[in-house]
Coordinates of C-alpha atoms and ligand atoms in Angstrom, one line a residue:
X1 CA -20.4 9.8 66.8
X2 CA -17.2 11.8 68.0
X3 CA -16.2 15.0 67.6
X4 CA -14.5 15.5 64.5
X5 CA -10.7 16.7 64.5
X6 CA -9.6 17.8 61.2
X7 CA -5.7 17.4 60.1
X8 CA -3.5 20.0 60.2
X9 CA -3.1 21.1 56.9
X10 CA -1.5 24.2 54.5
X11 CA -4.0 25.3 52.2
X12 CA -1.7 26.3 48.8
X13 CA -4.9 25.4 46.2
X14 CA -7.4 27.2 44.5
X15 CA -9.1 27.8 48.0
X16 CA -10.0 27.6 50.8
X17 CA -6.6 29.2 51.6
X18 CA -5.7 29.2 55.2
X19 CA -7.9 30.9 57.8
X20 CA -5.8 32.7 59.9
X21 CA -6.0 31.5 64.1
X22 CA -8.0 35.6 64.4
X23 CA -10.3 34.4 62.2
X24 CA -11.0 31.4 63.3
X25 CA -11.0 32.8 66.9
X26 CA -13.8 35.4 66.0
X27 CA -16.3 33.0 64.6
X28 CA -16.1 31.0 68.0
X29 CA -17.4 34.0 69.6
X30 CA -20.8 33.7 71.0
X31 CA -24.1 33.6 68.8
X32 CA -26.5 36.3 69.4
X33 CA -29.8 37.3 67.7
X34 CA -29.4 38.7 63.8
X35 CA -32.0 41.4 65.0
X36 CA -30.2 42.5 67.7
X37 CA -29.5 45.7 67.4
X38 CA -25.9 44.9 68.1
X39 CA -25.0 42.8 65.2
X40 CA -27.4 45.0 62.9
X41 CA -24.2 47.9 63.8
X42 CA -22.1 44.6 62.8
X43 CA -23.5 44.6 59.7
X44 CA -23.6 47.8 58.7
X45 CA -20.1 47.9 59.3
X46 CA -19.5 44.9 57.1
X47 CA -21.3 47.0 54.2
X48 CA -19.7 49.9 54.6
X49 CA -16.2 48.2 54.9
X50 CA -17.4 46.1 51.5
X51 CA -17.9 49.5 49.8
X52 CA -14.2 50.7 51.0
X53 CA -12.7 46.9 49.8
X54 CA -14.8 46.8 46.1
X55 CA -14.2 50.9 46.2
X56 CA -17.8 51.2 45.7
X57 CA -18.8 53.8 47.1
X58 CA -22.1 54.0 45.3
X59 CA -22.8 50.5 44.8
X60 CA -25.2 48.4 47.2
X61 CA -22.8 45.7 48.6
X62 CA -24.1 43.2 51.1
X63 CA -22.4 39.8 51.8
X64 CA -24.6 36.7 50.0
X65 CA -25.4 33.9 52.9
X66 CA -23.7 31.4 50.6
X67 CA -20.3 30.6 48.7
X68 CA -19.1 32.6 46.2
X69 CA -21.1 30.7 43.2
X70 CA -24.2 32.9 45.2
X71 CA -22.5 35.9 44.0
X72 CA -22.6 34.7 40.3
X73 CA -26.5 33.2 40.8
X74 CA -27.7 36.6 42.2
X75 CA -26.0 38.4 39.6
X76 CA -27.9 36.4 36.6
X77 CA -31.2 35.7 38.2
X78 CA -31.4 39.1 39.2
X79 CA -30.2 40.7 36.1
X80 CA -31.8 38.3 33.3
X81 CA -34.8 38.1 32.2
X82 CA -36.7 35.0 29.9
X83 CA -35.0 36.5 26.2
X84 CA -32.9 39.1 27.1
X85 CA -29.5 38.7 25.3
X86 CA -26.6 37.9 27.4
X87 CA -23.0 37.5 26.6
X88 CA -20.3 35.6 28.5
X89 CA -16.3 35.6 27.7
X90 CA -15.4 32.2 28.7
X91 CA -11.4 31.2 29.4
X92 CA -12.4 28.7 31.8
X93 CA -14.6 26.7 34.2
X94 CA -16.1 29.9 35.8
X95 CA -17.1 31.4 32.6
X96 CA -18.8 28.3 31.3
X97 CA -20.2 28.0 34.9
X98 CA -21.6 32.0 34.3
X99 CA -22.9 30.8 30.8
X100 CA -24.7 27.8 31.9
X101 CA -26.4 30.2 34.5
X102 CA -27.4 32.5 31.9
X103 CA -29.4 30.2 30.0
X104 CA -31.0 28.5 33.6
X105 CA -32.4 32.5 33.7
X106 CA -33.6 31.8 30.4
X107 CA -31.6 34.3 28.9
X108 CA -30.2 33.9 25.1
X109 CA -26.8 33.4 25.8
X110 CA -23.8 34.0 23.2
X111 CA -20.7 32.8 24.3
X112 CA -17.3 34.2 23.5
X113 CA -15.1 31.2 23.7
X114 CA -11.2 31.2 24.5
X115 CA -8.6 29.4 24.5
X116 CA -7.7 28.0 28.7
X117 CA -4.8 29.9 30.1
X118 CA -5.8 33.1 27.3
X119 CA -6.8 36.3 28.9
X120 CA -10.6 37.7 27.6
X121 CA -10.1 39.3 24.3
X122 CA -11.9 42.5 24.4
X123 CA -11.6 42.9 20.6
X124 CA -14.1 39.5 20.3
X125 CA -16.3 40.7 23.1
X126 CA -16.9 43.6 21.1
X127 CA -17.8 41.9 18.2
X128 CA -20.8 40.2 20.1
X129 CA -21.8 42.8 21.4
X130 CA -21.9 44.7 18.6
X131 CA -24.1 42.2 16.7
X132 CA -27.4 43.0 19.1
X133 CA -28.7 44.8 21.8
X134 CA -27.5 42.6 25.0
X135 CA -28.3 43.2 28.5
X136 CA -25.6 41.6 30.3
X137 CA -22.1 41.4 29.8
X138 CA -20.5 38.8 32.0
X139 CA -17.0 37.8 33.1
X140 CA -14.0 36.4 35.4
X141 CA -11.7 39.2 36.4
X142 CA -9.1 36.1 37.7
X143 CA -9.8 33.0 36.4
X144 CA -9.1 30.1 39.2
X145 CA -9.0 27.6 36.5
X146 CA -6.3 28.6 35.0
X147 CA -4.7 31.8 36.6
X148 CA -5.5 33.8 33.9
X149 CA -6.0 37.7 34.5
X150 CA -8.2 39.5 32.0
X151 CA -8.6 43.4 31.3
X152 CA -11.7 44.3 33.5
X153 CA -12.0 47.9 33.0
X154 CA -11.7 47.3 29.0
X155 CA -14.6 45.0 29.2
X156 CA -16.7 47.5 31.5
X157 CA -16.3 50.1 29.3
X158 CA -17.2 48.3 26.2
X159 CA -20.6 46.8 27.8
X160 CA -21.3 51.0 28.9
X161 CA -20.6 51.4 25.3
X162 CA -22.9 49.1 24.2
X163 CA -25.8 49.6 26.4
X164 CA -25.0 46.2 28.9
X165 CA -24.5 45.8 32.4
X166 CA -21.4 44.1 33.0
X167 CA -20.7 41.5 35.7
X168 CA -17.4 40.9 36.8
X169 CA -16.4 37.9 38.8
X170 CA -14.0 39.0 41.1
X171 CA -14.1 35.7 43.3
X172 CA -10.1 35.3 43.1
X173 CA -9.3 38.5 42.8
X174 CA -10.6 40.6 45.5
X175 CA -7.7 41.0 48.1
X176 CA -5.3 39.6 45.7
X177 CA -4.4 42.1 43.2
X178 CA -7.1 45.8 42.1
X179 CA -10.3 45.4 42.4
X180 CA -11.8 48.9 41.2
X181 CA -15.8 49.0 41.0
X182 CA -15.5 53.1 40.6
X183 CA -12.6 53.1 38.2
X184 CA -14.2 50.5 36.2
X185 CA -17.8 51.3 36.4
X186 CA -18.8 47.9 37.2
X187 CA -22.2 47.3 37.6
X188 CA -22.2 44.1 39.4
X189 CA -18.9 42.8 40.9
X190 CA -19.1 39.7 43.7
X191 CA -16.4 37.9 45.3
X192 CA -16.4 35.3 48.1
X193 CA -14.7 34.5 51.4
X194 CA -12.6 32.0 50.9
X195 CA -10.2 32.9 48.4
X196 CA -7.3 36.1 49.1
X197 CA -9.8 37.4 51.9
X198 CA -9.1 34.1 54.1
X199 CA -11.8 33.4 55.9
X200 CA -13.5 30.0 55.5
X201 CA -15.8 29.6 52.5
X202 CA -19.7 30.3 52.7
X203 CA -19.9 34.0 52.3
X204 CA -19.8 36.2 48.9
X205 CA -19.8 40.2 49.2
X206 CA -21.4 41.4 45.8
X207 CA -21.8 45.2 44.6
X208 CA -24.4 46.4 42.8
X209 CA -24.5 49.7 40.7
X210 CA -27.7 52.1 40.8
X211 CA -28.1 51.1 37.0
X212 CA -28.3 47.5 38.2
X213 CA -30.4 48.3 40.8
X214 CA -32.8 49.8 38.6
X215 CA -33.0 47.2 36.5
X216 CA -34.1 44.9 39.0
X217 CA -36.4 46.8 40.1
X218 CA -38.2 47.3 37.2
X219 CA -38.0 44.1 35.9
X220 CA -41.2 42.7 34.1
X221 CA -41.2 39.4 36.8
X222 CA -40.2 38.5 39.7
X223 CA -36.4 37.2 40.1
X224 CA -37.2 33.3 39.8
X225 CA -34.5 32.4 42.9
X226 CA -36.4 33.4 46.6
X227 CA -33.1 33.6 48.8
X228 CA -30.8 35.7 46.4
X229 CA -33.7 38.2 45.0
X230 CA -32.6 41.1 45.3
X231 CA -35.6 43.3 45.9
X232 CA -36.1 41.1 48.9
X233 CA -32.8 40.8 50.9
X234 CA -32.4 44.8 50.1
X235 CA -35.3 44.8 52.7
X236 CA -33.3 42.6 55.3
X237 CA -29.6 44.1 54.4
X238 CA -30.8 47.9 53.2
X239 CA -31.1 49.7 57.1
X240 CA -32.9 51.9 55.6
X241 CA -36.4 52.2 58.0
X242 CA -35.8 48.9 60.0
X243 CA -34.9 45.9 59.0
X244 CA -37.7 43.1 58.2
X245 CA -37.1 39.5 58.0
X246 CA -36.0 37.5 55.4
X247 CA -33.6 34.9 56.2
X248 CA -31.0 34.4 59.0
X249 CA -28.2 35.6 58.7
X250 CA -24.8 33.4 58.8
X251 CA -24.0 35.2 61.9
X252 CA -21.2 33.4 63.1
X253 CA -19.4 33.4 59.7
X254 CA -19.7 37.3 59.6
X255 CA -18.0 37.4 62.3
X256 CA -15.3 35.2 60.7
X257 CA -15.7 37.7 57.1
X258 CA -15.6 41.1 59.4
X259 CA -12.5 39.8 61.1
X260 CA -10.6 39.0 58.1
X261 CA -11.6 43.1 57.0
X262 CA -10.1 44.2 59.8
X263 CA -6.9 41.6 59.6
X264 CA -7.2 43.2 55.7
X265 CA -7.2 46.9 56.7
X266 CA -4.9 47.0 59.6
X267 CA -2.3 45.0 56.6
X268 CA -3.6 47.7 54.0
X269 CA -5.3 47.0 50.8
X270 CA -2.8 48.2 48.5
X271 CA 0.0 46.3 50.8
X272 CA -1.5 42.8 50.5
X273 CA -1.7 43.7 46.7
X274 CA 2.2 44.5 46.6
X275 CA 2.3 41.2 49.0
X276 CA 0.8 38.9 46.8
X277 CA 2.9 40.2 43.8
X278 CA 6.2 39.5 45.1
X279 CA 5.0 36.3 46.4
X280 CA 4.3 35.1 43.2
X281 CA 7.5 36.3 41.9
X282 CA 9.0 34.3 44.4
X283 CA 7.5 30.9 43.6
X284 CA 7.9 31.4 39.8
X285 CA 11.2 31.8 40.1
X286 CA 11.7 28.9 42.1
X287 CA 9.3 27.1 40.0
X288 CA 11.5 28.3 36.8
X289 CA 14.6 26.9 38.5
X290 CA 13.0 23.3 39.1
X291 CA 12.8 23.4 35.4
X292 CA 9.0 23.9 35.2
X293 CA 6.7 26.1 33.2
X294 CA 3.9 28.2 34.0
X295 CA 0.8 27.7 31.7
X296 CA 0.0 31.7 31.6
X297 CA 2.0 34.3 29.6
X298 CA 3.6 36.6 32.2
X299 CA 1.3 39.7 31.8
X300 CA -1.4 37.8 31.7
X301 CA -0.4 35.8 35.1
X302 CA -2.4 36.1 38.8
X303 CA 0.2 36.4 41.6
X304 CA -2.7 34.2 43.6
X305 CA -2.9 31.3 41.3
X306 CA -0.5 29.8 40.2
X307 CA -0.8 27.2 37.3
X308 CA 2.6 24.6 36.6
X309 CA 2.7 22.4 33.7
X310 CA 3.2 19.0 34.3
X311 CA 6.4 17.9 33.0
X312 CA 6.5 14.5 30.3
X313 CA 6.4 11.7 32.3
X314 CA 5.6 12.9 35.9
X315 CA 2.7 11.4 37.2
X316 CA 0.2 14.5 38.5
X317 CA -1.9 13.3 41.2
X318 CA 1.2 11.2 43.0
X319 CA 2.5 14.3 43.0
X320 CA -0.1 15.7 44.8
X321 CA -0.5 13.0 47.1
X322 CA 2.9 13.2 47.9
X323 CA 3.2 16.6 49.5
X324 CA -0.2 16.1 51.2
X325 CA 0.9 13.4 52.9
X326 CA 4.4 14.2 53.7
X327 CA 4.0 18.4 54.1
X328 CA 0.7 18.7 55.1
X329 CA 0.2 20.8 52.1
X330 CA -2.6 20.8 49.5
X331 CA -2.3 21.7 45.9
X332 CA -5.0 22.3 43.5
X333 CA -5.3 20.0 39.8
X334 CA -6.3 21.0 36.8
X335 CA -10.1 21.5 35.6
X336 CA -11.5 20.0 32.4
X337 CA -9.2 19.9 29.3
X338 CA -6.1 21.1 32.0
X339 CA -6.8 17.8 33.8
X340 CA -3.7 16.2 34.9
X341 CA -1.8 18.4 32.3
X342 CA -1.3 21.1 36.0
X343 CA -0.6 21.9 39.1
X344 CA -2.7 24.9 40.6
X345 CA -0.5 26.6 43.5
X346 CA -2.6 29.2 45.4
X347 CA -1.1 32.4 47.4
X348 CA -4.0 33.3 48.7
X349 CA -4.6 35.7 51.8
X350 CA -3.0 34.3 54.6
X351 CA -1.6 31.7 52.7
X352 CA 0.9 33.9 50.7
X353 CA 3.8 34.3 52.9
X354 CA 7.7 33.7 52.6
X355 CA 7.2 30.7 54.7
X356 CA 4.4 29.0 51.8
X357 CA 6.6 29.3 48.9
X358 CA 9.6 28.2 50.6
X359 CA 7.7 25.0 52.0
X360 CA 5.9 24.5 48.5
X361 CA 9.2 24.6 46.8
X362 CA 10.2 22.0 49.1
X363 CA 8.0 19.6 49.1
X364 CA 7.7 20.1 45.3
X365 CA 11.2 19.0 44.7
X366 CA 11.0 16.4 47.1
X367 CA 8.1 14.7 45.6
X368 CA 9.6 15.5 41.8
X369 CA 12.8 13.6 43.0
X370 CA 10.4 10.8 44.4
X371 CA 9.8 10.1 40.7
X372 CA 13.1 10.4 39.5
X373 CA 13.0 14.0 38.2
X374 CA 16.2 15.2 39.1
X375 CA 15.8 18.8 40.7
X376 CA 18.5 21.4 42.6
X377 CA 16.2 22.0 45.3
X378 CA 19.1 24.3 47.0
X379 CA 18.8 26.1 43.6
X380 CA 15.2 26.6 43.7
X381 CA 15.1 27.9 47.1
X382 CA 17.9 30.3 46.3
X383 CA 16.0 31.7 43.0
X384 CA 12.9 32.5 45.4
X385 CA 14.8 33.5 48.8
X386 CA 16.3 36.0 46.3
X387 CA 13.1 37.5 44.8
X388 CA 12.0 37.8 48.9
X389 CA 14.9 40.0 49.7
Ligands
PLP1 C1 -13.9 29.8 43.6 C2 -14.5 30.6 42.5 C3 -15.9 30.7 42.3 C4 -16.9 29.9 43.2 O1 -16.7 30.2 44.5 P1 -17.3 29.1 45.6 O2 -16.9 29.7 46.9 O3 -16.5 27.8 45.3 O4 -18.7 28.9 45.3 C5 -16.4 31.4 41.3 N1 -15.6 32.1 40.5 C6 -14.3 32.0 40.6 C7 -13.4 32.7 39.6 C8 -13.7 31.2 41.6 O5 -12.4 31.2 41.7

């Protein structure tokens, strides 16, 4: 075996965006003991910076030792029980990916289906939910699949309304545009690392409200899912009266996830927000001037995904190939029924900058013209340089 170099590469896809060289530099930093008493002050700080981040200060928020789909198991294996009613928006992969967990908790699931590239309806939500009691309202704040941005603090309030906790899946959204657990009165919100927070993927900082928390605790049996019970890691991550084991923590990568809360905080919250907005506005109007189309209506659009429709003839995936191999730079495809019909630009954390939508205009007009698409590339880089001035 050797030790294995990876390319250099610019991470422009639905994530991992690129992990900044502070980032990368903290999780290098020596391993020490997850009970010494040292990195239990590490993560406390990593909870209470979580709380400021989801602005929850109420909420339990610890960071899941796994990717953000850890953030979505917890939330339904903790939350569901065998009948309990639970309904799911879906308006892509994630929310068929929440559904399909619902039922796996053996919940009766309803599903309130929508069109790919539509924002959650909260007129239909309410109609489900109105038809019976429900415990659990679930859905994605940004969907990834399709760059889709839906109306979380609508859909909070109508699952209060109706007596449901909601879960929101903020895996896309946290860092990238508001994220409001208070405003919103989320009850369980969980994100992950690897998206606009920019650190590599294998953490996912969830929130839990004290109604969720009590219905966990009294839940008729135990959470069928060891690792991600709640009850149990609240013994390991809680503080409260020492900690006991449970598992071991990912030390190194929370390292890597406090880092990128500090690189976060020094930038400002609200200014990566306002970042990430004209960023977008950038690239669409480049993408615009290439001729192109964005699948999402523009109120409806996430400034951190991007999704481009593939023009009549162009061939998708050359496309792709194309700017990985000549830029370096990797694009996301489409999911299910948007495969080969997309292109799924990410500005993600670190990855939205001047420099990434000026080098993804680039490379996208060079590959376009590689297949005879005849594009102004000065054009394009003049609509964006003027949305960056
Ligand atoms: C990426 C993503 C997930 C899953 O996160 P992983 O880190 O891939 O497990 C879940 N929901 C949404 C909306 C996502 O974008």
């Amino acid at each position: 075996m050797q030790s294995f170099q990876p390319p250099r590469r610019i991470l422009m896809g639905p994530g991992p965006s690129d992990v900044s060289p502070r980032v990368l530099a903290a999780l290098a930093r020596p391993t020490i003991g997850h009970l010494d008493p040292q990195f239990q002050a590490l993560m406390e700080e990593i909870k209470a910076a979580l709380q400021r981040l989801f602005n929850a200060p109420d909420h339990a928020c610890v960071p899941l030792p796994a990717p953000g789909t850890a953030g979505m198991e917890a939330a339904m294996m903790n939350l569901l029980e065998p009948g309990d009613r639970c309904v799911v928006a879906v308006n892509g992969a994630f929310g068929g990916r929440m559904a399909d967990m619902a039922g796996r908790a053996g919940a009766t699931v309803v599903t309130v289906d929508h069109e790919w590239g539509q924002p959650v309806d909260p007129a239909r939500v309410e109609a489900a939910l109105a038809e019976a009691p429900t415990k659990v309202l679930a859905f994605v704040h940004a969907e990834t699949s399709t760059g889709a941005r839906s109306d979380a603090a609508s859909l909070c309030a109508l699952a209060r309304k109706h007596g449901a906790l909601s879960v929101v899946d903020c895996v896309t959204s946290l860092g990238g545009i508001v994220v409001d657990a208070a405003a919103w009165d989320a009850d369980v919100i969980y994100s992950g690392t690897q998206k606009c927070l920019s650190a590599p993927p294998g953490l996912s900082p969830i929130a839990l409200s004290k109604q969720a928390q009590a219905a966990i605790a009294g839940r008729k049996e135990k959470v069928r899912n060891w690792l991600l019970d709640f009850n149990l890691l609240m013994s390991y991550w809680g503080g409260e009266g020492g900690r006991t084991y449970h598992h071991t923590a990912p030390i190194n990568a929370l390292y890597g996830l406090h880092e990128s809360l500090v690189v976060l905080f020094e930038e400002g919250v609200q200014a990566a927000i306002v970042r990430h907005a004209r960023m977008h506005e950038a690239l669409a109007a480049g993408v615009e001037a290439a001729g192109l189309k964005l699948l999402v209506d523009e109120k409806h659009r996430l400034p951190q995904l991007n999704t481009v429709l593939v023009p009549e003839g162009v061939d998708e995936a050359a496309v792709r190939t194309h700017v990985l191999e000549a830029w370096d730079l990797e694009l996301g495809a489409g999911l299910g029924p948007l495969k080969g019909k997309v292109w799924r630009i990410g500005l993600m954390g670190a990855s939205a900058t001047p420099w990434h939508v000026r080098l993804c205009l680039t490379a996208l007009c060079e590959a376009l013209a590689a297949q005879g698409v005849t594009v102004d590339a000065k054009a394009v880089i003049a609509a964006a340089d003027a949305k960056l001035r």
